[in-house]
JSON list of C-alpha atoms in Angstrom, two decimals:
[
{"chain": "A", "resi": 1, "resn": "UNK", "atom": "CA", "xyz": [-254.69, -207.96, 28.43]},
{"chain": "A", "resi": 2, "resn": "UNK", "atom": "CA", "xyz": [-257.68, -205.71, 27.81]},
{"chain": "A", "resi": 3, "resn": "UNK", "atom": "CA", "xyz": [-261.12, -207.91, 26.82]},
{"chain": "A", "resi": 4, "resn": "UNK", "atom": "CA", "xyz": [-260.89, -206.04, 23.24]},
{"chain": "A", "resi": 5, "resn": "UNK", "atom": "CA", "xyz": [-257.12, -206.91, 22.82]},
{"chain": "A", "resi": 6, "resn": "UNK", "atom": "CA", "xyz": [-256.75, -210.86, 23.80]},
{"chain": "A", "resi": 7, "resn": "UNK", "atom": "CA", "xyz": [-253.84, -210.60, 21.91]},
{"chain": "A", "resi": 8, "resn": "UNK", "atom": "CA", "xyz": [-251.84, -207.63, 23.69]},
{"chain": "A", "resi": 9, "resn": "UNK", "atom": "CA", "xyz": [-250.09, -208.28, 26.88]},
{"chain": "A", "resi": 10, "resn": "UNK", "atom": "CA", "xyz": [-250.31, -204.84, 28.88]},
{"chain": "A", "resi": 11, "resn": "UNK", "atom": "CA", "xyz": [-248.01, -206.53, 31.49]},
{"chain": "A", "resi": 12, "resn": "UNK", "atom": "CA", "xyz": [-245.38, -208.74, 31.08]},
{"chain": "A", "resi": 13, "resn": "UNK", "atom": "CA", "xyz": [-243.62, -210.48, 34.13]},
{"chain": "A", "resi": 14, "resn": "UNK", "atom": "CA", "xyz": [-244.54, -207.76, 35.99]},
{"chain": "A", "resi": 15, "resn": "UNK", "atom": "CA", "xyz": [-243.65, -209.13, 39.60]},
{"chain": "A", "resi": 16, "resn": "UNK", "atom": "CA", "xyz": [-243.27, -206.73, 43.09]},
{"chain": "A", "resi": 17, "resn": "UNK", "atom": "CA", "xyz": [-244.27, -206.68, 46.66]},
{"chain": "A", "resi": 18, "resn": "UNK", "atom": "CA", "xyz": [-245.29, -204.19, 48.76]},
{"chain": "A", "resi": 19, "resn": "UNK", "atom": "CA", "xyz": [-245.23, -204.70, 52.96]},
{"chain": "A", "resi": 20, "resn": "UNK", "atom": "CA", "xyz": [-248.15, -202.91, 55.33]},
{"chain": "A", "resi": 21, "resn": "UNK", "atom": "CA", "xyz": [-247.25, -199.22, 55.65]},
{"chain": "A", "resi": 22, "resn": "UNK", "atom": "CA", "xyz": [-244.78, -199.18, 52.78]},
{"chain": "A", "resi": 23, "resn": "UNK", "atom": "CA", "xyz": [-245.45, -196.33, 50.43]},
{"chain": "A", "resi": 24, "resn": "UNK", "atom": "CA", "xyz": [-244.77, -197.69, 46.43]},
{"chain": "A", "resi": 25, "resn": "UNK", "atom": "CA", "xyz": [-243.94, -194.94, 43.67]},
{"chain": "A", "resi": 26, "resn": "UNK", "atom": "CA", "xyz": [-245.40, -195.82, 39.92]},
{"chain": "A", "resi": 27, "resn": "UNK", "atom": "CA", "xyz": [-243.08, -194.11, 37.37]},
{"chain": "A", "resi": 28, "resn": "UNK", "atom": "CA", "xyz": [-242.73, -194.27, 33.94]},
{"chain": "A", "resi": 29, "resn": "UNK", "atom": "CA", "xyz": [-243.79, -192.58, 30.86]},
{"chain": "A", "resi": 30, "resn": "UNK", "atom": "CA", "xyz": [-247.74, -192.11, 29.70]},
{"chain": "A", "resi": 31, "resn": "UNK", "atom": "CA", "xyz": [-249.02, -195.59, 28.45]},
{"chain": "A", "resi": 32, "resn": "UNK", "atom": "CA", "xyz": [-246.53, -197.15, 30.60]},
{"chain": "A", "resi": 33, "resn": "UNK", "atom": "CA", "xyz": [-249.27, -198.85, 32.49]},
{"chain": "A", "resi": 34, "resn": "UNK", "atom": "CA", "xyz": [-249.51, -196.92, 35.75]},
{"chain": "A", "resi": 35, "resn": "UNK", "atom": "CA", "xyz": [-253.06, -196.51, 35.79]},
{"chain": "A", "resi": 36, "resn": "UNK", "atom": "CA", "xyz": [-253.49, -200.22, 34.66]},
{"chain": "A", "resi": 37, "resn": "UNK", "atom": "CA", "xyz": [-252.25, -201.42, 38.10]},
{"chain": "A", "resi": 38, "resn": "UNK", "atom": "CA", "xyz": [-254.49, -199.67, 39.94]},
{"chain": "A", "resi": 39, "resn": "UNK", "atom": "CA", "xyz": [-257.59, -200.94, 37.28]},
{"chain": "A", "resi": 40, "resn": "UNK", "atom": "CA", "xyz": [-256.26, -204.42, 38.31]},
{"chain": "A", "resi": 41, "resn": "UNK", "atom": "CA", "xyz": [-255.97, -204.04, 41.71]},
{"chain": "A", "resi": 42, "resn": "UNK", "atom": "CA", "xyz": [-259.65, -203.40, 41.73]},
{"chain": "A", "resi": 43, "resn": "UNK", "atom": "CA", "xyz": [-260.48, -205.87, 39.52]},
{"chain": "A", "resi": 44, "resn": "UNK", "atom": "CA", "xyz": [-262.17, -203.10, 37.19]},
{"chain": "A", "resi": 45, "resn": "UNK", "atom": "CA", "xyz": [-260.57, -206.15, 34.83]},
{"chain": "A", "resi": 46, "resn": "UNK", "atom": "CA", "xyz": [-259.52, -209.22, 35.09]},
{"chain": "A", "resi": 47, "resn": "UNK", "atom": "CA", "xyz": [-255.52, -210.93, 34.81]},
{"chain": "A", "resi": 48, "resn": "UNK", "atom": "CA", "xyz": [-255.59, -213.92, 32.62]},
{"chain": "A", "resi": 49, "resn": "UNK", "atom": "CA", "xyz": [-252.62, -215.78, 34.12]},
{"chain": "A", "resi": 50, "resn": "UNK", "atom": "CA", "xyz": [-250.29, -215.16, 37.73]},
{"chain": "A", "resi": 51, "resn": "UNK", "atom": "CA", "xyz": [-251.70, -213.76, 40.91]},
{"chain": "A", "resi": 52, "resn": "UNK", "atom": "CA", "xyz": [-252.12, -210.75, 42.64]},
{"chain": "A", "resi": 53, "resn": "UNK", "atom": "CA", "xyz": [-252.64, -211.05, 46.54]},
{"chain": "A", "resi": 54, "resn": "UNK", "atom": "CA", "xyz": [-253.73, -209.08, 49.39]},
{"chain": "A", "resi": 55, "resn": "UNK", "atom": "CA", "xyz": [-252.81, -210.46, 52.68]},
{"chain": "A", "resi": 56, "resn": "UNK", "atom": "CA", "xyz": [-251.94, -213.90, 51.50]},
{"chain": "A", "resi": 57, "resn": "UNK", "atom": "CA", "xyz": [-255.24, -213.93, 49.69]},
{"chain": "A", "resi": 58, "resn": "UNK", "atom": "CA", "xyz": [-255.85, -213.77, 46.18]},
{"chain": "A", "resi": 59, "resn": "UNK", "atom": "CA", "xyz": [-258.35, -211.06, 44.96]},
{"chain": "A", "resi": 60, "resn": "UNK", "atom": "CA", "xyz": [-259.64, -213.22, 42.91]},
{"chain": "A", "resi": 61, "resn": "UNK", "atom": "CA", "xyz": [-260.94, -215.16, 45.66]},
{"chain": "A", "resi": 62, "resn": "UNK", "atom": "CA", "xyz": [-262.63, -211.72, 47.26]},
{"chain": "A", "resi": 63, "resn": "UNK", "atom": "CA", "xyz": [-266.08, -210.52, 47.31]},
{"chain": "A", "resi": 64, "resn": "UNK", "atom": "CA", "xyz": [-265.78, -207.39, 44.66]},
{"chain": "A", "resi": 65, "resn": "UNK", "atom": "CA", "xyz": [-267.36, -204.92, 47.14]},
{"chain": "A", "resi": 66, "resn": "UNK", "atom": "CA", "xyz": [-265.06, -206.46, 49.86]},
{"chain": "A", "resi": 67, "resn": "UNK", "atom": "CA", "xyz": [-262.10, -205.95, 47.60]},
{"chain": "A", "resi": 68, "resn": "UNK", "atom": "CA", "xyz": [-262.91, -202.31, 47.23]},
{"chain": "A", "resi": 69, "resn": "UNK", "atom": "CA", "xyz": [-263.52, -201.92, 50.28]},
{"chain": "A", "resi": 70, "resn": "UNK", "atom": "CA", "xyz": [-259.53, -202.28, 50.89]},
{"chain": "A", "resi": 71, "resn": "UNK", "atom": "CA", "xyz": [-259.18, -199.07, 48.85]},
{"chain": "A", "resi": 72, "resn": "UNK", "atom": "CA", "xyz": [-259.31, -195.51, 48.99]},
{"chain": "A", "resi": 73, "resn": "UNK", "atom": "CA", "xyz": [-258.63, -193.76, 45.82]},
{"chain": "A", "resi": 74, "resn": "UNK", "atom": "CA", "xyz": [-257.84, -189.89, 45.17]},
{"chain": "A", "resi": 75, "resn": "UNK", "atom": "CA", "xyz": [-257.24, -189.29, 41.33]},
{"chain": "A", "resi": 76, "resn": "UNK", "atom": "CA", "xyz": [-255.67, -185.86, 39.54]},
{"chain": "A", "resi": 77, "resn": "UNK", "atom": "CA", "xyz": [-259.68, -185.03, 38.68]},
{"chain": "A", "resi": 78, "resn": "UNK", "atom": "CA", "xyz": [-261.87, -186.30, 41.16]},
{"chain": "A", "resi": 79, "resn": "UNK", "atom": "CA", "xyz": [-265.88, -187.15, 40.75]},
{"chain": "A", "resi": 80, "resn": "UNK", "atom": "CA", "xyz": [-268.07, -184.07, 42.46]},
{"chain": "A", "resi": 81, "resn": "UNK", "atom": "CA", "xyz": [-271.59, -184.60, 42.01]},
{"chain": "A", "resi": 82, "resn": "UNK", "atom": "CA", "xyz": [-274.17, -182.38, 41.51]},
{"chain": "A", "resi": 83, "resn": "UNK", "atom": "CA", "xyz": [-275.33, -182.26, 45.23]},
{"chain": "A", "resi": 84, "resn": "UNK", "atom": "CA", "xyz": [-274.36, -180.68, 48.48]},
{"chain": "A", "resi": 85, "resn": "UNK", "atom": "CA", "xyz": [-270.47, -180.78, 49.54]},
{"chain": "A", "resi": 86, "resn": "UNK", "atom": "CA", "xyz": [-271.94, -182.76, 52.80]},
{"chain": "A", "resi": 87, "resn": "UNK", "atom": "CA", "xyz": [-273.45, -185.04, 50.63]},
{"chain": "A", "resi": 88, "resn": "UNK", "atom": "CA", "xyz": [-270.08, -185.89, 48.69]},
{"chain": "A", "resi": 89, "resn": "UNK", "atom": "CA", "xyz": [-267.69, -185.57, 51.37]},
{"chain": "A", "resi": 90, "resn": "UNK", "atom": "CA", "xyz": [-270.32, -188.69, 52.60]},
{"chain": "A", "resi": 91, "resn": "UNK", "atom": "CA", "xyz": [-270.12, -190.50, 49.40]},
{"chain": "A", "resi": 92, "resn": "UNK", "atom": "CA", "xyz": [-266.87, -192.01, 51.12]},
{"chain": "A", "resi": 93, "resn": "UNK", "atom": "CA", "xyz": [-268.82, -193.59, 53.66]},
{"chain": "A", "resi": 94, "resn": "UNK", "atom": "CA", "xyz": [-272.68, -193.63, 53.25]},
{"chain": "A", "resi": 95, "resn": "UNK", "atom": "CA", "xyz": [-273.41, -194.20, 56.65]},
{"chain": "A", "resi": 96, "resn": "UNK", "atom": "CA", "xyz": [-271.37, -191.85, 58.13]},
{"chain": "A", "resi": 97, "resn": "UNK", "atom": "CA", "xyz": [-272.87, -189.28, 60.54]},
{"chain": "A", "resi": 98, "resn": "UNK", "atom": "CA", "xyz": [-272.79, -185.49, 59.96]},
{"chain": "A", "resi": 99, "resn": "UNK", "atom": "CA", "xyz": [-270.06, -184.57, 62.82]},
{"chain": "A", "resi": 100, "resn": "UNK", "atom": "CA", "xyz": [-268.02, -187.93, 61.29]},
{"chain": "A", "resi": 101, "resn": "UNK", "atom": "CA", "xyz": [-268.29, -185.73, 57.73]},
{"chain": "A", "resi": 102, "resn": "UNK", "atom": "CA", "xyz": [-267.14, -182.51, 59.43]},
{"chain": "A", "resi": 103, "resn": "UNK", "atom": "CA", "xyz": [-264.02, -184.39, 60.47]},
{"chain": "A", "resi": 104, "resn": "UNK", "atom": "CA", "xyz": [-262.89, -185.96, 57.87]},
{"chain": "A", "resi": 105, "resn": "UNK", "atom": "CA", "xyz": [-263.42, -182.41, 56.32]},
{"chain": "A", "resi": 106, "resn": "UNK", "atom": "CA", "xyz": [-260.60, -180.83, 59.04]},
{"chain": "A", "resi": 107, "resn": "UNK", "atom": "CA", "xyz": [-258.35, -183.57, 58.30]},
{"chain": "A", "resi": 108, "resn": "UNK", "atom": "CA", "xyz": [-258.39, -182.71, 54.75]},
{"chain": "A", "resi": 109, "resn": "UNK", "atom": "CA", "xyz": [-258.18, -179.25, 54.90]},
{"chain": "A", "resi": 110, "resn": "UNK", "atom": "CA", "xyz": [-261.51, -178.72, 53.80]},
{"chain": "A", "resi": 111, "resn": "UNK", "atom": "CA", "xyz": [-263.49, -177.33, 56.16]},
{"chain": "A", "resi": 112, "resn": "UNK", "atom": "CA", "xyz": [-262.15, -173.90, 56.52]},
{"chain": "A", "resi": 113, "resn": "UNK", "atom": "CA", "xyz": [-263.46, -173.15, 53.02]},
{"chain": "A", "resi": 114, "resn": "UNK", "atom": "CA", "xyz": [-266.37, -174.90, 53.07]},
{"chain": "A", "resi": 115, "resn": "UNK", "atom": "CA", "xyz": [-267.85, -173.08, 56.13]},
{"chain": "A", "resi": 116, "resn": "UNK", "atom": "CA", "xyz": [-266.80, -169.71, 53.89]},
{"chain": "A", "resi": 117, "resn": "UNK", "atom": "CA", "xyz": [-269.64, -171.42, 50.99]},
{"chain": "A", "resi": 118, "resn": "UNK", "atom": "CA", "xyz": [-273.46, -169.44, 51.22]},
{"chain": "A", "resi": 119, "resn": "UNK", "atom": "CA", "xyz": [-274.79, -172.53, 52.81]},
{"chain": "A", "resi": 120, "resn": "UNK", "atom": "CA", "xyz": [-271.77, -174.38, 54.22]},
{"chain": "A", "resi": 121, "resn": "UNK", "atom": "CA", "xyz": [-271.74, -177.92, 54.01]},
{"chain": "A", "resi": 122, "resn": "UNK", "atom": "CA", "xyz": [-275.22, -177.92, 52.84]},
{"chain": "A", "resi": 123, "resn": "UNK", "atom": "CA", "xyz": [-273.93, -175.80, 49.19]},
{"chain": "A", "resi": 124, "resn": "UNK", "atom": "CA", "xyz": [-274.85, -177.35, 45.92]},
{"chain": "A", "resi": 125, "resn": "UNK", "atom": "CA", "xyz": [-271.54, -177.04, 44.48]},
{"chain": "A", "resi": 126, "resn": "UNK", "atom": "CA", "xyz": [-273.49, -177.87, 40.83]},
{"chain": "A", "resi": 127, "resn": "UNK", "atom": "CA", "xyz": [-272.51, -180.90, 37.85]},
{"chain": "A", "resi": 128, "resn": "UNK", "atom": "CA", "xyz": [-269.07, -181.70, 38.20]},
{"chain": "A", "resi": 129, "resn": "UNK", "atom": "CA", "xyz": [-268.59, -179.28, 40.76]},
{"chain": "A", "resi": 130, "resn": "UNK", "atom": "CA", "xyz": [-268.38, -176.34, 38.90]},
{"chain": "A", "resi": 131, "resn": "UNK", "atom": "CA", "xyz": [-268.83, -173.81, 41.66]},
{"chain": "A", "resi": 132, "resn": "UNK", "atom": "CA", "xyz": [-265.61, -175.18, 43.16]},
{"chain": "A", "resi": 133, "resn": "UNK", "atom": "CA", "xyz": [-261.92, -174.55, 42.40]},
{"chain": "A", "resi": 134, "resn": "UNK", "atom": "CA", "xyz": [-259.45, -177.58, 41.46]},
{"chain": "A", "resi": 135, "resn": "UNK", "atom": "CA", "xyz": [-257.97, -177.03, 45.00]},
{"chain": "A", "resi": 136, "resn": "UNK", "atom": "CA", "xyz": [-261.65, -177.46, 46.52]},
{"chain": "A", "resi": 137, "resn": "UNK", "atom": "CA", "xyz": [-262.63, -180.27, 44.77]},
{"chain": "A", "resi": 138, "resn": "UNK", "atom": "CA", "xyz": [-259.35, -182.02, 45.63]},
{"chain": "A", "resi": 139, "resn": "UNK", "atom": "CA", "xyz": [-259.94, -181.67, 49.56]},
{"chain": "A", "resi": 140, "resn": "UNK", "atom": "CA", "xyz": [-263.33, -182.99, 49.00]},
{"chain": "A", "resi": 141, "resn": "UNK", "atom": "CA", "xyz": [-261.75, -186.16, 47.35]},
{"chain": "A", "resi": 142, "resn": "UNK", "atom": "CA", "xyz": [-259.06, -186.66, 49.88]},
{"chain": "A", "resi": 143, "resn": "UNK", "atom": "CA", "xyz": [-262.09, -185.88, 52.80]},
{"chain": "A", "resi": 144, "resn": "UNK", "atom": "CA", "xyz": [-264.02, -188.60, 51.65]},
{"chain": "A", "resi": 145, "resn": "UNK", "atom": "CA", "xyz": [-260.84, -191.00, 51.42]},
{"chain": "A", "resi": 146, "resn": "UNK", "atom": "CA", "xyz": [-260.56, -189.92, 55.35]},
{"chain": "A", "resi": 147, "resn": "UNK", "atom": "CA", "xyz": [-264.13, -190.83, 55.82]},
{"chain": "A", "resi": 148, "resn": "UNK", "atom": "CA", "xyz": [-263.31, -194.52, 54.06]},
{"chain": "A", "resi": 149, "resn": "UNK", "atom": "CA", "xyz": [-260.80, -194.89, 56.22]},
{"chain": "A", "resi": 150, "resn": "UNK", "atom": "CA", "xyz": [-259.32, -198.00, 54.39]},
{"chain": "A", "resi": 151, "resn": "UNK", "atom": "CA", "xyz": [-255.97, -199.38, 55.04]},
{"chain": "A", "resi": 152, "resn": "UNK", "atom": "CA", "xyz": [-254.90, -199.19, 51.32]},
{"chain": "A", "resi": 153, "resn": "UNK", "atom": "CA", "xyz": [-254.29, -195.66, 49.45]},
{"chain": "A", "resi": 154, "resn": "UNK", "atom": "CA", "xyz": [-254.11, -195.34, 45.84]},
{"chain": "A", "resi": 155, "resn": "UNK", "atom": "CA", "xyz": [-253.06, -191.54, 44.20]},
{"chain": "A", "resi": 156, "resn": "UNK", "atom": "CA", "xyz": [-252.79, -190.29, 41.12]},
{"chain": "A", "resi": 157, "resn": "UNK", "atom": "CA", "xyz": [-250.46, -187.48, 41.88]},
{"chain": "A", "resi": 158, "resn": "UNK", "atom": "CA", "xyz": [-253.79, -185.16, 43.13]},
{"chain": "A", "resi": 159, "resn": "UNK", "atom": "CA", "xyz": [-251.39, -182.19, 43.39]},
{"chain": "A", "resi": 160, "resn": "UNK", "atom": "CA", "xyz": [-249.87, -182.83, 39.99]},
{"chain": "A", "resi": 161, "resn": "UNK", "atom": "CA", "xyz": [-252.45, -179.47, 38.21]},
{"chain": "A", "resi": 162, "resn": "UNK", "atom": "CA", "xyz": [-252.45, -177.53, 41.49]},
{"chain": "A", "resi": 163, "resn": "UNK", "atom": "CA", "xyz": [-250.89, -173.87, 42.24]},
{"chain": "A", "resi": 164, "resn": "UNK", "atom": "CA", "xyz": [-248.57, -173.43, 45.08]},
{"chain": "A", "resi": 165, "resn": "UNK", "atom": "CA", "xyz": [-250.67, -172.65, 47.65]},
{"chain": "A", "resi": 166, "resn": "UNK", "atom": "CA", "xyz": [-253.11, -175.25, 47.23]},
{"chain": "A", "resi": 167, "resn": "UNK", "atom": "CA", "xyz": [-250.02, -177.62, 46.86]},
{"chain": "A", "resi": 168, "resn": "UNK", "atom": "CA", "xyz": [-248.92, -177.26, 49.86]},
{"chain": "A", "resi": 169, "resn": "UNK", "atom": "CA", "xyz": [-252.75, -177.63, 51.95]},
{"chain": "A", "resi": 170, "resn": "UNK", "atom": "CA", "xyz": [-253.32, -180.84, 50.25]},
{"chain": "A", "resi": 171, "resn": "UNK", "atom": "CA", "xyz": [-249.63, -182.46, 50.36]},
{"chain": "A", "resi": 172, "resn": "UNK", "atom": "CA", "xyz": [-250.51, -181.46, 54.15]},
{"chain": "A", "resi": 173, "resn": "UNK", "atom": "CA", "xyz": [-253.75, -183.29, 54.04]},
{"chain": "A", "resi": 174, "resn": "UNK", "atom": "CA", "xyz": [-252.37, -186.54, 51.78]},
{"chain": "A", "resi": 175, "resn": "UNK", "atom": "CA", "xyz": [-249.76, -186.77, 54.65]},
{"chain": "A", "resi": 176, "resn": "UNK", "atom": "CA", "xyz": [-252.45, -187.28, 57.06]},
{"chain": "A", "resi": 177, "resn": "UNK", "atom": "CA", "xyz": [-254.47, -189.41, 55.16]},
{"chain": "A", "resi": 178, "resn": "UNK", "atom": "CA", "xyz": [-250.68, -191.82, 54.39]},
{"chain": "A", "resi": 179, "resn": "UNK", "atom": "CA", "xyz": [-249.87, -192.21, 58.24]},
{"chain": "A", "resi": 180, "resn": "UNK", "atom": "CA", "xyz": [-250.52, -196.02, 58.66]},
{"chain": "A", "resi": 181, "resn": "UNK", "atom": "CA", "xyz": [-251.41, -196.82, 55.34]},
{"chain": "A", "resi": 182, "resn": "UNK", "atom": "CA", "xyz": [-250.15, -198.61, 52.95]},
{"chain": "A", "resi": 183, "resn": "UNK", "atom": "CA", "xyz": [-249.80, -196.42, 49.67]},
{"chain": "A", "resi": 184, "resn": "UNK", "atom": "CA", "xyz": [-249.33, -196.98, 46.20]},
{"chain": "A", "resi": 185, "resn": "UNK", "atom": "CA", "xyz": [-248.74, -193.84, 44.11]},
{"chain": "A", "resi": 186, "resn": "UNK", "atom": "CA", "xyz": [-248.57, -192.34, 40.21]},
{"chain": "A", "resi": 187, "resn": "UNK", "atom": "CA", "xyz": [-245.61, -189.90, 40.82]},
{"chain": "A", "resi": 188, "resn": "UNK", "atom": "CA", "xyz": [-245.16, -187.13, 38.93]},
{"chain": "A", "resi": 189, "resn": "UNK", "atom": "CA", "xyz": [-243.60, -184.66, 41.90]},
{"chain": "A", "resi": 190, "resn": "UNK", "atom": "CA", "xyz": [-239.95, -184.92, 43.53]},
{"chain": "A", "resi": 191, "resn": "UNK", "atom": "CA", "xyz": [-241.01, -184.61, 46.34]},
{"chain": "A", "resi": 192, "resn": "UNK", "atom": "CA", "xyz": [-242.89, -187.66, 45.90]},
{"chain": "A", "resi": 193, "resn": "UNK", "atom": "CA", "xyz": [-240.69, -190.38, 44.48]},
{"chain": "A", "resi": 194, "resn": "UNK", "atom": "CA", "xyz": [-238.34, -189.14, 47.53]},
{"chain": "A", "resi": 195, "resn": "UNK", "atom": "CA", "xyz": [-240.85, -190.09, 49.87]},
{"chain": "A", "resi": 196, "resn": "UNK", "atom": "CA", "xyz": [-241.39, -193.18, 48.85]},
{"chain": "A", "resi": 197, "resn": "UNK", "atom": "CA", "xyz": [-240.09, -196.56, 50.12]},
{"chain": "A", "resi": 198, "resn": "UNK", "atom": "CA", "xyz": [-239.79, -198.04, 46.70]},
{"chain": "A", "resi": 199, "resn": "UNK", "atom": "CA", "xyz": [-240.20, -197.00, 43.20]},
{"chain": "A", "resi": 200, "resn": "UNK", "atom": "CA", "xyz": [-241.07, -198.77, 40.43]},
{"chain": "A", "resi": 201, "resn": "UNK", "atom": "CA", "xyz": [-240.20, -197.77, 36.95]},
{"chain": "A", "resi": 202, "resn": "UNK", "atom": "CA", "xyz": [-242.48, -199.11, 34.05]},
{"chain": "A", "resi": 203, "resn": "UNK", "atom": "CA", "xyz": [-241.91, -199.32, 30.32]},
{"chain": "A", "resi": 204, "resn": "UNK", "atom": "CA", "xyz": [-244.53, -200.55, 28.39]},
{"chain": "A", "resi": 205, "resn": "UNK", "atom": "CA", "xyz": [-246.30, -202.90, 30.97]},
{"chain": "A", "resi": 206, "resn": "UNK", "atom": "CA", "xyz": [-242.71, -204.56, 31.77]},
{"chain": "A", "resi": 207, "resn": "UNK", "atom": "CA", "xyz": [-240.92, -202.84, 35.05]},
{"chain": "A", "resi": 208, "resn": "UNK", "atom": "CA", "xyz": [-237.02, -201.99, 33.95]},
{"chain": "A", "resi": 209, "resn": "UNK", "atom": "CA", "xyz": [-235.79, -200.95, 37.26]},
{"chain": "A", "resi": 210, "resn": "UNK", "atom": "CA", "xyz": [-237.23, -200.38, 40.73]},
{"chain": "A", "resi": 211, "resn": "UNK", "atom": "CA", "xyz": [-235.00, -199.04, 44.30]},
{"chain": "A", "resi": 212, "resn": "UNK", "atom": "CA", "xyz": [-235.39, -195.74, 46.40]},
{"chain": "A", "resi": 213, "resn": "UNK", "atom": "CA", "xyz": [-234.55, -192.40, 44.46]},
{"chain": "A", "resi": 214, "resn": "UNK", "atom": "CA", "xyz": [-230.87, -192.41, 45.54]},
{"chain": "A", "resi": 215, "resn": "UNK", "atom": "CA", "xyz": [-230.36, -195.63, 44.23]},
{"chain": "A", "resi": 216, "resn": "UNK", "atom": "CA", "xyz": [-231.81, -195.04, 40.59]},
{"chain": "A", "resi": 217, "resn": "UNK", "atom": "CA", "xyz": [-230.84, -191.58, 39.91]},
{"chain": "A", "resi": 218, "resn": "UNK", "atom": "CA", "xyz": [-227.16, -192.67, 39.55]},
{"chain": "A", "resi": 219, "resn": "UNK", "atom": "CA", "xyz": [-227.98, -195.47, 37.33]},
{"chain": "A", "resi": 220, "resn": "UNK", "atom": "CA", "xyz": [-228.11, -193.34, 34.13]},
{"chain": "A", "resi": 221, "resn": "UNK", "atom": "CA", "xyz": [-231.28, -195.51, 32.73]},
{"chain": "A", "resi": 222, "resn": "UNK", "atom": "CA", "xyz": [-235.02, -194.48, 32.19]},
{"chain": "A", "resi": 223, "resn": "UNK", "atom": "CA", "xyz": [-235.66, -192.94, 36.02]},
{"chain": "A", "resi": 224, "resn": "UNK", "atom": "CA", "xyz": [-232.65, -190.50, 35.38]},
{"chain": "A", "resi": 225, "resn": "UNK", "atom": "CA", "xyz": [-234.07, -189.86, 32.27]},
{"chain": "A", "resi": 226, "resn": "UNK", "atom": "CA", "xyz": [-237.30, -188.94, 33.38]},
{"chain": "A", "resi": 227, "resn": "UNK", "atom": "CA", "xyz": [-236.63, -187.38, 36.86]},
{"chain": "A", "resi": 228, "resn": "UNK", "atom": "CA", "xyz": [-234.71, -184.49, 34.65]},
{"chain": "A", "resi": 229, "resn": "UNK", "atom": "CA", "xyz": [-238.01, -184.29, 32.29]},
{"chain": "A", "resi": 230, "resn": "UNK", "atom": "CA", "xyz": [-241.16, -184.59, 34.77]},
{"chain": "A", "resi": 231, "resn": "UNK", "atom": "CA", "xyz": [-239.70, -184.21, 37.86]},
{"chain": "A", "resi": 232, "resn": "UNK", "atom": "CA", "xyz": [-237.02, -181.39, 38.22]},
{"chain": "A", "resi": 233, "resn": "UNK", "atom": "CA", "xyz": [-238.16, -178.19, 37.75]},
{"chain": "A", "resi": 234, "resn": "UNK", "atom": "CA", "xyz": [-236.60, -174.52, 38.09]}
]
């Protein structure tokens, strides 16, 4: 429950596993408490009762900047700061060296546009990146996840607001940055959910059913329900 609300369970018996490599699918409606995993898993707050473990360890028994170190994170609107793209494509990784930024740029598909800025990698891209598109600033997010390099990947559907094009360069770029990791992911795409190992479907904090797509799209219940809202599209 949330500091403010003692009293309100956001999650109730909510109980999965996920192996090394495995990629997990979050579904469910808004408020379902997709984003509330992820807050948890960093320990942004704190479970009162049960566990959560990484590795046989419990997180609550792990260094917070060792924790987070675990995790790379790519959300639907990332964080550009008012600096040079070199500068947050580094944020990943402080100490990461100029030709190690580059890099992680070509993984992500980034630095084809970036070398087409006035300055390159050295363009102030102004507050909250305004001088860059949606696409842009994605890239730059999924870079600097590159550039973290940790073993466990957490997305919030980045291509959920994108066009076509830029879809397809970062779904590109996100399978990259998946190979060997183990992912946890708010779906909102087909094309995700199918990917996935396992999906888990939430309702209000509790999960009501969890399988592969195959599986729950023929049992008629909240997936099937949602799959032909969110996910299916002309």
């Amino acid at each position: 429950s949330y500091p403010l609300r003692p009293q309100d369970k956001i999650f109730n018996r909510l109980n999965f596993s996920l192996k090394k490599g495995e990629t997990l699918a979050l579904v469910g409606s808004s408020g379902a408490g997709k984003s509330s995993i992820f807050q948890l898993l960093l320990r942004f707050y704190e479970f009162q009762s049960g566990c959560v473990e990484i590795g046989g360890t419990t997180i609550k028994e792990i260094d917070e900047n060792i924790l987070r170190d675990q995790f790379a994170f790519v959300s639907q609107e990332p964080v550009i700061f008012a600096n040079s793209v070199l500068e947050n494509i580094r944020f990943g990784n402080p100490k990461a060296s100029d030709d190690e930024v580059k890099n992680a740029a070509k993984k992500s598909a980034a630095h084809e546009f970036i070398m087409e800025l006035p300055n390159a990698y050295n363009t102030f891209v102004g507050e909250r990146g305004v001088l860059l598109s949606v696409g842009q600033k994605q890239r730059i997010a999924i870079a600097r996840a590159f550039l973290r390099n940790s073993p466990i990947l957490l997305l919030d559907e980045p291509t959920a607001s994108l066009d076509a094009e830029s879809e397809n360069l970062i779904q590109g770029a996100l399978e990259k940055l998946s190979f060997s990791r183990t992912v946890i992911v708010i779906a909102h795409r087909l094309s995700t959910v199918k990917r996935a190992d396992k999906i888990i479907v939430l309702d209000k904090g509790k999960i009501v059913s969890q399988g592969n797509h195959s599986q729950l799209i023929h049992e008629k219940g909240l997936y099937s329900r949602l799959a032909k809202l969110q996910f299916i599209t002309a």
